[in-house]
Coordinates of C-alpha atoms in Angstrom, one line a residue:
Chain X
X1 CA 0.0 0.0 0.0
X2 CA 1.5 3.3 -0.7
X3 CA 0.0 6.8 0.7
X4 CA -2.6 8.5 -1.0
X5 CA -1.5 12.1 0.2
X6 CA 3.0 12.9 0.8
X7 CA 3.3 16.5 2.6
X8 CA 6.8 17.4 3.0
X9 CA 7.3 20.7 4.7
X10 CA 3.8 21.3 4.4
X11 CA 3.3 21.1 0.5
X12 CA 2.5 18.3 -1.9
X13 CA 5.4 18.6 -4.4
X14 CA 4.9 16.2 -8.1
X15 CA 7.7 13.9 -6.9
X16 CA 7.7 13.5 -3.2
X17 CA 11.2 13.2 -2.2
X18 CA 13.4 14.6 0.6
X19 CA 17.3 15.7 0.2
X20 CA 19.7 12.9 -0.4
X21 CA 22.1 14.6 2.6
X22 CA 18.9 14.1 5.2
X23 CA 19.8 12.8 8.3
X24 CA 17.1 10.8 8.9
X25 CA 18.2 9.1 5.6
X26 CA 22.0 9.4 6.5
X27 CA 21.6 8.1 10.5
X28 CA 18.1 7.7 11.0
X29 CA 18.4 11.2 12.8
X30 CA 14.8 11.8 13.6
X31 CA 11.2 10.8 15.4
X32 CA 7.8 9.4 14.0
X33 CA 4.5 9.1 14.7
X34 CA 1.6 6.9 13.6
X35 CA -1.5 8.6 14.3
X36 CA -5.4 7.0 13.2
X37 CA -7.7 8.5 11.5
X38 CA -11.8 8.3 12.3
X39 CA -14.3 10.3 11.2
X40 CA -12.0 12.8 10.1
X41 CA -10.1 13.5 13.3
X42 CA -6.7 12.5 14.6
X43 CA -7.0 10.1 17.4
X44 CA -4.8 11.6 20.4
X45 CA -3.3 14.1 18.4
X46 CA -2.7 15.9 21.6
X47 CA -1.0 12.9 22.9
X48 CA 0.9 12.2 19.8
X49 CA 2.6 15.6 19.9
X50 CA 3.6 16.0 23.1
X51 CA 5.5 13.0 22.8
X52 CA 7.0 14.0 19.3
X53 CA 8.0 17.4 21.5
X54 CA 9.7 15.1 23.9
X55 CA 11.3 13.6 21.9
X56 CA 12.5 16.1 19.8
X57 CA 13.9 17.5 23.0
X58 CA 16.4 14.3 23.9
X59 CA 17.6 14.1 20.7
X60 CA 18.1 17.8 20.6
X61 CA 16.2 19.0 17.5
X62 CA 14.3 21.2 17.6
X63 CA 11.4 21.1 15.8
X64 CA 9.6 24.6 15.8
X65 CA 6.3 25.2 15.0
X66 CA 4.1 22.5 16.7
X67 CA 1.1 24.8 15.8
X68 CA 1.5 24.3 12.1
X69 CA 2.3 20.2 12.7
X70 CA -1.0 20.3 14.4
X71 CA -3.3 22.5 11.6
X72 CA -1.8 20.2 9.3
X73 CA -2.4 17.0 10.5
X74 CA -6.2 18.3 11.3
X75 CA -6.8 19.3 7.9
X76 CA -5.0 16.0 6.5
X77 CA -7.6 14.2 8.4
X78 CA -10.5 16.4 7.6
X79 CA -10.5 15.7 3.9
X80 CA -10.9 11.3 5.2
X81 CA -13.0 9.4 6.8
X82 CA -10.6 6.7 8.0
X83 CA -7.0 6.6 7.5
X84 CA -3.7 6.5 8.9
X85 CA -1.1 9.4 8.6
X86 CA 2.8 8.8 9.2
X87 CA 4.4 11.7 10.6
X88 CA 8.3 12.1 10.3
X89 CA 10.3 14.7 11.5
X90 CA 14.1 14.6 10.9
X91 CA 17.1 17.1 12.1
X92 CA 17.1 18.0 8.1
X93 CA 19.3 18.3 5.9
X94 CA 23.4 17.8 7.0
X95 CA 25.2 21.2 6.8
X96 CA 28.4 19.3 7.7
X97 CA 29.6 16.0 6.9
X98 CA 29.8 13.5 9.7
X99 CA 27.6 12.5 12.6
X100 CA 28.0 15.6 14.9
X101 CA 24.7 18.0 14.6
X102 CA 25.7 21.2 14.1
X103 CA 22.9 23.5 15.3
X104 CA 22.3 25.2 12.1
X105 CA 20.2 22.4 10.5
X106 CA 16.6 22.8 9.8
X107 CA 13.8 19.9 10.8
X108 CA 12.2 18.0 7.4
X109 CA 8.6 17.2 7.7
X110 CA 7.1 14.6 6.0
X111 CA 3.3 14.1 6.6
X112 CA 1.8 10.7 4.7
X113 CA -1.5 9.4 4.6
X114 CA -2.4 6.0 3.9
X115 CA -5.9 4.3 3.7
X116 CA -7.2 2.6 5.8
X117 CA -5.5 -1.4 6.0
X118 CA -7.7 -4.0 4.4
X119 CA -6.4 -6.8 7.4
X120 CA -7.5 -4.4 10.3
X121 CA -10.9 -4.1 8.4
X122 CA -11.4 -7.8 8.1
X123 CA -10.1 -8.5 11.8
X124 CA -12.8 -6.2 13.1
X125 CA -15.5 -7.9 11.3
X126 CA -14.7 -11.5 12.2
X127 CA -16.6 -11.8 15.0
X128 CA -20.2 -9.6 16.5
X129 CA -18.7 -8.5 20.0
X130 CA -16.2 -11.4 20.0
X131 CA -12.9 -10.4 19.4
X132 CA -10.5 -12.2 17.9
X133 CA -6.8 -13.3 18.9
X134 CA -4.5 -12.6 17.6
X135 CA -1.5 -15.4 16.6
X136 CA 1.1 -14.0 19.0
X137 CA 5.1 -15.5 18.8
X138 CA 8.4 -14.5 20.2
X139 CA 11.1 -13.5 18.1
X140 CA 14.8 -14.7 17.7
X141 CA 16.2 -11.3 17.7
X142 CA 16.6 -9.0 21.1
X143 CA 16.2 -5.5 21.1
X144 CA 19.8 -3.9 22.2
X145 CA 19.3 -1.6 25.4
X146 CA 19.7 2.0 25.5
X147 CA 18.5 4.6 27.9
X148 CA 19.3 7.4 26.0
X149 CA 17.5 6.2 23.1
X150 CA 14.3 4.4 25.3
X151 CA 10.8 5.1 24.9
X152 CA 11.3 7.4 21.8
X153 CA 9.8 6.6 18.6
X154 CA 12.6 7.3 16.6
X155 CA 13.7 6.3 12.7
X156 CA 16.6 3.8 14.0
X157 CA 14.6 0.5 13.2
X158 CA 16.2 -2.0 11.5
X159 CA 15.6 -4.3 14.7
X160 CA 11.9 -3.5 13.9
X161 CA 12.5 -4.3 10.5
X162 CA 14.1 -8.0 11.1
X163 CA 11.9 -8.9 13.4
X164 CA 8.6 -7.8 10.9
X165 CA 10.7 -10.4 8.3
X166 CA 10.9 -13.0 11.0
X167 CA 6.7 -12.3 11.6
X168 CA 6.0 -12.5 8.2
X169 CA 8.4 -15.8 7.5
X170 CA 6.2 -17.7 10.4
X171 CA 2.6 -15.9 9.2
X172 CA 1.9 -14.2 12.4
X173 CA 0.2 -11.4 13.7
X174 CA 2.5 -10.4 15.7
X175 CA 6.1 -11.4 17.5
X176 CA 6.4 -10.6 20.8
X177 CA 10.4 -8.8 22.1
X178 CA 12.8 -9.4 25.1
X179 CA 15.8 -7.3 25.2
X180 CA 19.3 -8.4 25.6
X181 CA 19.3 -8.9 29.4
X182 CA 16.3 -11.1 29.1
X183 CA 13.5 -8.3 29.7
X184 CA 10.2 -8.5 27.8
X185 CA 9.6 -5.2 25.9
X186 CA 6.7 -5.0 23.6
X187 CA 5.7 -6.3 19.7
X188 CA 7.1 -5.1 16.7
X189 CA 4.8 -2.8 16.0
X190 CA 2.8 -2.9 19.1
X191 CA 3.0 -2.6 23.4
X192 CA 2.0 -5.4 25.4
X193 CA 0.0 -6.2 28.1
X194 CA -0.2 -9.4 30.6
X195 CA -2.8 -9.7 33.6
X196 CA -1.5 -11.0 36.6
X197 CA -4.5 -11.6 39.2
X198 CA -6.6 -9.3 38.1
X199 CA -3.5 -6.7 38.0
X200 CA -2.5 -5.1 34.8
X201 CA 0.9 -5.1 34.0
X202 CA 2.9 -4.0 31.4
X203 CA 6.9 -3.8 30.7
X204 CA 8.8 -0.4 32.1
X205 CA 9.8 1.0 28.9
X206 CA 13.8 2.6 30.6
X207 CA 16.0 0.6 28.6
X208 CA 14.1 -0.1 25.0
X209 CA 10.5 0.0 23.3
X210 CA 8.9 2.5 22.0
X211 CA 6.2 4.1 24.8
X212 CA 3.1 4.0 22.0
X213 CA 0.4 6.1 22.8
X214 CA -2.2 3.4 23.3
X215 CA 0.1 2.4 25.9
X216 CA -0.8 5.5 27.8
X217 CA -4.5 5.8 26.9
X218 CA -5.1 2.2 28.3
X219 CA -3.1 3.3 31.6
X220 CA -4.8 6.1 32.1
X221 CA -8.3 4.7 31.2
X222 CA -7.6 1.7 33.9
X223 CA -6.9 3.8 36.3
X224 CA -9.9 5.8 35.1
X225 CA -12.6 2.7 35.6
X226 CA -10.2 1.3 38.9
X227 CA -8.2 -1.3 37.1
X228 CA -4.7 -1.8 39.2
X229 CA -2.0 -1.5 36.6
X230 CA 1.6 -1.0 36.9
X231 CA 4.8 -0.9 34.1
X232 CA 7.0 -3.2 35.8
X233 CA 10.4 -5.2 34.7
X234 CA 9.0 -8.3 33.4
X235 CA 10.2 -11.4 31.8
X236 CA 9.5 -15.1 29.8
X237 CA 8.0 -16.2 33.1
X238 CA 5.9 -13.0 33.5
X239 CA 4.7 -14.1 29.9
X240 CA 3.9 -17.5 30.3
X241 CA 2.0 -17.3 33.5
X242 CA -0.8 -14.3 32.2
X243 CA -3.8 -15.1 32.2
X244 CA -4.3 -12.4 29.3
X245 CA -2.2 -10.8 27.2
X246 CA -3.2 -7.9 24.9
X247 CA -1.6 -6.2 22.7
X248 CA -1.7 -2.1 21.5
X249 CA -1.1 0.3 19.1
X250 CA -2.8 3.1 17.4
X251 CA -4.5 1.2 14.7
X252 CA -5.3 -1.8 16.9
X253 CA -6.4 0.0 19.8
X254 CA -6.6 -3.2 22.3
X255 CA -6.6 -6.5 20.4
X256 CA -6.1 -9.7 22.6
X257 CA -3.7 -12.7 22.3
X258 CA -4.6 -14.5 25.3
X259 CA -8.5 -13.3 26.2
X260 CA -10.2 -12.7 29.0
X261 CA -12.1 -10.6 31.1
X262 CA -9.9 -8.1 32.3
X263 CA -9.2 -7.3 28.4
X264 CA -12.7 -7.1 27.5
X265 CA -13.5 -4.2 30.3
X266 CA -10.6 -2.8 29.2
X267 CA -11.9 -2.8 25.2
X268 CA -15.3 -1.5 26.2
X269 CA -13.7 1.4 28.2
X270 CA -11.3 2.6 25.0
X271 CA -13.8 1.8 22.6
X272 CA -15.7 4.6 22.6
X273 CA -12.3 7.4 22.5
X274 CA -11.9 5.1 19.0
X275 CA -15.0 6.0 17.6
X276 CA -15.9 9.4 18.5
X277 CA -11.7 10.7 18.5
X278 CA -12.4 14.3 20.4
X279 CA -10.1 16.6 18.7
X280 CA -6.8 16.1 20.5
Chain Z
X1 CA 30.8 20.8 4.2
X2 CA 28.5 19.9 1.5
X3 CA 29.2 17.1 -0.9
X4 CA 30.7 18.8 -4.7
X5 CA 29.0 15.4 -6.2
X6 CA 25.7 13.6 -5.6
X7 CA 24.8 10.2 -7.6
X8 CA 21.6 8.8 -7.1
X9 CA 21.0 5.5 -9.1
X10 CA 23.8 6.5 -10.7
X11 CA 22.3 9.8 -12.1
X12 CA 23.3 13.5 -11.5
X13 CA 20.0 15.2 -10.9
X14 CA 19.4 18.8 -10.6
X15 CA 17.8 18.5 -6.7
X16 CA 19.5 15.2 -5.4
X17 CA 16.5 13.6 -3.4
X18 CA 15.6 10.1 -2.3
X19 CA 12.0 9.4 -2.3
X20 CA 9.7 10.2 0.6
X21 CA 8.7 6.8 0.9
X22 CA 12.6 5.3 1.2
X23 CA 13.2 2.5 3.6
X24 CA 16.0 4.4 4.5
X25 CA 14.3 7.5 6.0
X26 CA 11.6 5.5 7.3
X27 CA 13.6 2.7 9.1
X28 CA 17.3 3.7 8.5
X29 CA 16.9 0.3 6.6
X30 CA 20.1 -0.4 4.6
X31 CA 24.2 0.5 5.2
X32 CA 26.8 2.6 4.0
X33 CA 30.2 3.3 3.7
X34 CA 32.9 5.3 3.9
X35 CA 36.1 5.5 1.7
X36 CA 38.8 7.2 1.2
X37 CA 40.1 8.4 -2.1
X38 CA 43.7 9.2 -2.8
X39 CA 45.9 10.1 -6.2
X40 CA 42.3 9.2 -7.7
X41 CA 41.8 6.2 -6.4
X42 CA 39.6 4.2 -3.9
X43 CA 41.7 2.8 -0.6
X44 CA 40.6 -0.4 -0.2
X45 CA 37.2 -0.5 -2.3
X46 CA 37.6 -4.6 -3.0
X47 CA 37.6 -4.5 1.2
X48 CA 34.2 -1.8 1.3
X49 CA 32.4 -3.6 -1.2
X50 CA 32.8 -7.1 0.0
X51 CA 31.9 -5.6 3.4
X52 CA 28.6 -4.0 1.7
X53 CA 27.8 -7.4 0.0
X54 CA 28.1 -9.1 3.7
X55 CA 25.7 -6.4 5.3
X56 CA 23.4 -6.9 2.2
X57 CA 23.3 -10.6 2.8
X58 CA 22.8 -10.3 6.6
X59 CA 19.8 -7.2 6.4
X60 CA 18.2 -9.3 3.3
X61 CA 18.8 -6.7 1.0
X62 CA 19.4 -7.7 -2.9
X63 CA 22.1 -4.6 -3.6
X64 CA 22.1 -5.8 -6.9
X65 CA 24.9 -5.2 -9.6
X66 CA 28.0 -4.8 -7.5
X67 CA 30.1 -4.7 -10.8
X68 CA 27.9 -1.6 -11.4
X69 CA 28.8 0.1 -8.5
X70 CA 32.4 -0.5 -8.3
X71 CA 32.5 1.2 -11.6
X72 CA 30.8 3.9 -10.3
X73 CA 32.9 4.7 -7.5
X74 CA 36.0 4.0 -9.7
X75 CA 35.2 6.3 -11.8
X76 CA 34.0 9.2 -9.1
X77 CA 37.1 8.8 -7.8
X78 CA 39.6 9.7 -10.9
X79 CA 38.2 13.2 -11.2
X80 CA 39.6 14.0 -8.2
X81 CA 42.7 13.6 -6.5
X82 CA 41.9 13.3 -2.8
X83 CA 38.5 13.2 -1.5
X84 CA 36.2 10.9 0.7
X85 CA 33.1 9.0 -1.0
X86 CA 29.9 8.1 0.8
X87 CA 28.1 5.8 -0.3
X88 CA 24.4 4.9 1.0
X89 CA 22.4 1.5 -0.4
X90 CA 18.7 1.5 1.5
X91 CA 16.1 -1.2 0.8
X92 CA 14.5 0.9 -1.2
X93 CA 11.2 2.5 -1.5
X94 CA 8.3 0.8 0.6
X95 CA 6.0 -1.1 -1.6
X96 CA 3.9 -1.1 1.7
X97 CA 3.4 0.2 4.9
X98 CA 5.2 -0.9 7.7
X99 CA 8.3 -2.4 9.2
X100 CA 8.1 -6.0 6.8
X101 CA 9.8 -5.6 3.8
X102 CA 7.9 -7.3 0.7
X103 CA 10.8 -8.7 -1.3
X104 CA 9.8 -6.8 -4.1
X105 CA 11.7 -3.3 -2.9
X106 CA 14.4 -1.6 -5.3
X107 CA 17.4 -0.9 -3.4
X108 CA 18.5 2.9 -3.5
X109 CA 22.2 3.6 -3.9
X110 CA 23.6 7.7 -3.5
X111 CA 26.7 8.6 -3.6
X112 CA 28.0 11.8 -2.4
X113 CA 31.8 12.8 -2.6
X114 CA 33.6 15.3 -0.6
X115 CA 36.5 17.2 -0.5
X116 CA 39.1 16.1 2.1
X117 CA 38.5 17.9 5.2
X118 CA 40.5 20.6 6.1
X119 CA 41.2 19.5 9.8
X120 CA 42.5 16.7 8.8
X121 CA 45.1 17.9 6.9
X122 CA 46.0 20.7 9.5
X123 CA 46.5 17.3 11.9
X124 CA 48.9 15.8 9.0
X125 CA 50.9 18.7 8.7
X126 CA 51.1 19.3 13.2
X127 CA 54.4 17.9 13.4
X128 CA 57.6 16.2 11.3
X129 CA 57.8 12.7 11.6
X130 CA 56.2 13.2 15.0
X131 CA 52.2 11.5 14.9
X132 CA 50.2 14.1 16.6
X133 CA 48.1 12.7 19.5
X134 CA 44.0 12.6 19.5
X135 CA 42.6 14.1 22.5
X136 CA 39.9 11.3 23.4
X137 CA 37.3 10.9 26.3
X138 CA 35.0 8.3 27.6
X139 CA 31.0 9.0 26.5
X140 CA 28.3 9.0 28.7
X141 CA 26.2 7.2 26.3
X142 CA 26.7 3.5 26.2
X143 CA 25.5 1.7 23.4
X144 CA 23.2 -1.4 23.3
X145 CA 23.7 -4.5 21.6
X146 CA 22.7 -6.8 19.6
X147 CA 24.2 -9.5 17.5
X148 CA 21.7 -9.7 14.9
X149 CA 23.5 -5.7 13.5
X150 CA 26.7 -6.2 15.4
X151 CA 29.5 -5.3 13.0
X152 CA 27.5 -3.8 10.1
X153 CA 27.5 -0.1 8.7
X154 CA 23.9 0.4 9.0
X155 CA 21.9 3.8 8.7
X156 CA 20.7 3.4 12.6
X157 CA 23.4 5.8 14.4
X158 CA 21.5 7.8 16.3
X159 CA 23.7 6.2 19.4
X160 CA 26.4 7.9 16.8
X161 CA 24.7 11.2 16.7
X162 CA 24.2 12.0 20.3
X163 CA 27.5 10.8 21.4
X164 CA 28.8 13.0 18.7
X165 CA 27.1 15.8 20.0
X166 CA 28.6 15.0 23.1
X167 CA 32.2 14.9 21.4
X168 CA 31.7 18.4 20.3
X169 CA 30.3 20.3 23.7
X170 CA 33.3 18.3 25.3
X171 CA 35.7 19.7 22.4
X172 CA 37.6 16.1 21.7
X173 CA 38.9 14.5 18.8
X174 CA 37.2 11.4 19.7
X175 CA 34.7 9.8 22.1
X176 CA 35.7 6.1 23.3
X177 CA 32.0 3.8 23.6
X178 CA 31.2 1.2 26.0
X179 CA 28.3 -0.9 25.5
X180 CA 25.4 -1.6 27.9
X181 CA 27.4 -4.7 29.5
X182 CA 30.3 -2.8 30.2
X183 CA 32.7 -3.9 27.1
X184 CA 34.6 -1.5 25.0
X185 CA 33.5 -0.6 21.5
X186 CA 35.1 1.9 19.5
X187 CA 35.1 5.6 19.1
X188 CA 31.9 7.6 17.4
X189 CA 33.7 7.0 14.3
X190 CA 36.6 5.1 14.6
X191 CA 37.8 1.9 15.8
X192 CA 39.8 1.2 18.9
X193 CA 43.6 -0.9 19.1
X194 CA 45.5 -1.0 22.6
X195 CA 48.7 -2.3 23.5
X196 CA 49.2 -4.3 26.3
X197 CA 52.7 -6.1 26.6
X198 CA 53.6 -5.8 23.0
X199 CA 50.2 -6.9 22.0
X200 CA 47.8 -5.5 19.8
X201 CA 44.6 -6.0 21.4
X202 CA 41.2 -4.8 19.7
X203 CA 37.1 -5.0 21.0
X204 CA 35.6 -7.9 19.4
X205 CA 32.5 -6.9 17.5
X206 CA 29.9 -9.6 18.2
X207 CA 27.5 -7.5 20.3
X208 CA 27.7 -4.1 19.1
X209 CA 30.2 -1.8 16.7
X210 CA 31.1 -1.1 13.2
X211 CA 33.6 -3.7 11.6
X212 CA 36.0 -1.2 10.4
X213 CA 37.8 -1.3 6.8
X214 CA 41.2 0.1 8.6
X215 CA 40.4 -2.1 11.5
X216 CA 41.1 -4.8 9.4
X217 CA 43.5 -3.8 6.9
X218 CA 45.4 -2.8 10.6
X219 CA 44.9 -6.5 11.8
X220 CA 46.1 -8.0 8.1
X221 CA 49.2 -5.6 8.2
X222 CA 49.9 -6.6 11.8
X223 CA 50.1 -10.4 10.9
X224 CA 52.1 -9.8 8.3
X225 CA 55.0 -7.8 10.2
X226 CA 54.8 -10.2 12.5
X227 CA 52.9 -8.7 15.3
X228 CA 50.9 -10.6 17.6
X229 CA 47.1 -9.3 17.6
X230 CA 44.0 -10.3 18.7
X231 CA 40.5 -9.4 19.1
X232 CA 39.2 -9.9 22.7
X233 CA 36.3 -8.6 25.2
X234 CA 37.6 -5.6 26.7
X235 CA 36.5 -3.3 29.7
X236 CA 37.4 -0.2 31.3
X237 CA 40.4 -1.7 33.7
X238 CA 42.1 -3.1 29.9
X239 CA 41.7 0.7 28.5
X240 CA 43.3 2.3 31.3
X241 CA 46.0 0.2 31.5
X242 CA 47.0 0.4 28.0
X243 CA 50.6 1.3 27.4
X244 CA 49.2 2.8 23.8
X245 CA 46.2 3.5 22.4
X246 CA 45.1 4.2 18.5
X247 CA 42.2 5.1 16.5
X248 CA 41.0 4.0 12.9
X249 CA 38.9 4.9 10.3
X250 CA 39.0 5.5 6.5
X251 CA 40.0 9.2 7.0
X252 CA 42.5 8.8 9.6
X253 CA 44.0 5.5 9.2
X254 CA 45.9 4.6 12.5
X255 CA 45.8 7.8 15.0
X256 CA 47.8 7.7 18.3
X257 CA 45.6 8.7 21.5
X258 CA 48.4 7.4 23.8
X259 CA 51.6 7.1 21.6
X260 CA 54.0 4.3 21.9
X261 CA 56.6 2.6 19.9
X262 CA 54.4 -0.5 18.7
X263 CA 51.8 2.3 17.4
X264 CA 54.5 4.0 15.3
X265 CA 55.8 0.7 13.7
X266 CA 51.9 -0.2 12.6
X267 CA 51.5 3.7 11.1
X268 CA 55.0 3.0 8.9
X269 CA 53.6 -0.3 7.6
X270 CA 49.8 0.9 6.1
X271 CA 51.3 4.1 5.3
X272 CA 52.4 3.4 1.7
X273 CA 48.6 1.5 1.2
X274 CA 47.3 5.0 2.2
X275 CA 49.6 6.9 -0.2
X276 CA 49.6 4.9 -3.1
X277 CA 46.1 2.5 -3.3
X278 CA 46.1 -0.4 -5.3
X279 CA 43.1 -0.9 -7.2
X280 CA 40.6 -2.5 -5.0

């Protein structure tokens, strides 16, 4: 599937390309965001760029005018019903050669929208209020541990991309991460979540992972509706002894892997911040 | 610095730019490599190339026509006399969204050349006969591993980037790297050789680090003047008791951070494969 809309720095140029000395091209020097798309308004857009602010702010770019990220993305959406828009942000363009940052470099924007995927479609119509599982594995490779680099959405993602290759080689939805010390961290393109008597838990996100947004809606909605739930340091044992397991992301919202009925309150409390997205 | 020459796909086009929907923005999906050009030609381009093919195979990235690219660089190279090539091969554009690739990508090549840097030549020219001596820290930032991109030249480097940044504000040549266990790496850009009783000792590079082109042409020339060498697990304690440390990269070739007699013997030997490269 390729986008049906490319905006980079705002304008929709014939060929949609960005500089060949970018540093998100040249290092990976640079944050993203997948955002949904329903009814014409961003999910969490609010959410989304705070953490793209954040972000921008460890890795020291900055990335001026949030205002016209925002407009942007809101009039993007406007003109779809569903969809889902990438949002990249890079340092820009290298004014010097080498991997040092100089100061002087000026953030490239690229804003893409895709349609709606066909597979989510299906998975939400295969069952009337019974959701389905998804075919959950764990992956050969580990996810190397940084603390500089932890909890940022960020372009470096070739262990992303390995592990998607692995997932697609064994036909599953979705392949569950440890890092290299043994810690379970999230999917590849998804954070987890196990249930531990009654007790949501899911993995402290201070050495690798990406902190998705979903993430932090279904904390702050369980605490919301008095669900215990804690981000603790978890591991294989953690995993095999849940009683449910469910997995997140912004296009997934909550889908299950292991059900039960701590998942399904959960579903039912996030369901309707899906469907009717407030704006931000 | 910007590059005086910019070949994507092999073409010269008016505004060099990679397509919005690259791999290589997106995921920092593919490698790249560095190489030094001297008296018009390539140091060592058999060694970058066969490196490139390795990362290729190991990312499951079809690079295509190496033939066609060795020509290319060959004959980037002979218009000028010195200079450094970069040269960048992604995955290509996505032919869908998300981390998987499909198999059916294009890779992307660019290559950009520069003139020799300035500072480096200013460093050449320091002293007579007398190596001048890199001033070199220890970074904050550790970096985390994982075998599965352990030795390749990949485009993920933000680890690179910050501690690079942190290089700068600390106004050093180099920045040494430990990894999240505690072993020694490299430097931001360079790798790492100590001498410890006569012994050439180097980080192995199973868990994290860039297999360096001079690192190995420094461990081939070592064997064959009769020097023992050996790459090894190293930690703090084995940096600071070095009796001499050096630095390598395509640019510098071997640089003294803590001088000593064994260092000096290794710089006479690559010299003349610096000065006057063979082809390939």
């Amino acid at each position: 599937m390729t986008p049906d809309l490319i905006l980079i720095d705002g304008k929709c140029i014939a060929v949609p390309a960005v500089s060949a000395l970018d540093r998100g091209l040249h290092f990976g020097d640079g944050l993203f965001e997948t955002m949904a798309v329903q009814k014409g308004r961003v999910r969490f857009l609010a959410l989304h760029l705070e953490r793209l602010k954040e972000g921008c702010g460890r890795l020291g770019i900055d990335a001026g005018n949030f205002e016209a990220i925002w407009e942007e993305a809101v009039r993007v959406a406007k003109e779809q019903g569903r969809a889902l828009l990438k949002l990249i942000v890079t340092r820009g363009e290298a004014v010097a050669r080498g991997y040092g940052p100089k100061g002087a470099e000026r953030t490239t924007r690229v804003l893409l929208r895709y349609a709606w995927p066909a597979d989510s479609e299906a998975r939400g119509a295969a069952g009337e209020g019974v959701p389905p599982v998804l075919r959950v594995g764990v992956a050969s490779i580990r996810l190397g541990e940084n603390p500089a680099l932890a909890g940022l959405k960020h372009l470096n993602r070739l262990e992303q991309v390995l592990a998607s290759r692995e997932r697609q080689e064994r036909g599953l939805d979705e392949l569950l991460l440890f890092s290299s010390s043994g810690r379970l961290v999230s999917g590849t393109m998804s954070n987890v979540f196990l249930v531990h008597r009654d007790k949501l838990l899911t993995p402290r996100l201070d050495l690798c992972g990406v902190a998705g947004i979903m993430r932090r809606v279904v904390l702050r909605e369980a605490a919301r509706i008095g669900v215990l739930a804690e981000e603790s340091v978890l591991d294989r044992h953690d995993l095999d002894a849940a009683t449910e397991i469910f997995l997140t992301n912004a296009r997934w919202g909550i889908q299950p892997a292991r059900i039960g009925p701590l998942t399904q309150r959960l579903k039912a409390a996030i369901e309707p911040l899906l469907e009717e997205p407030a704006d931000g």
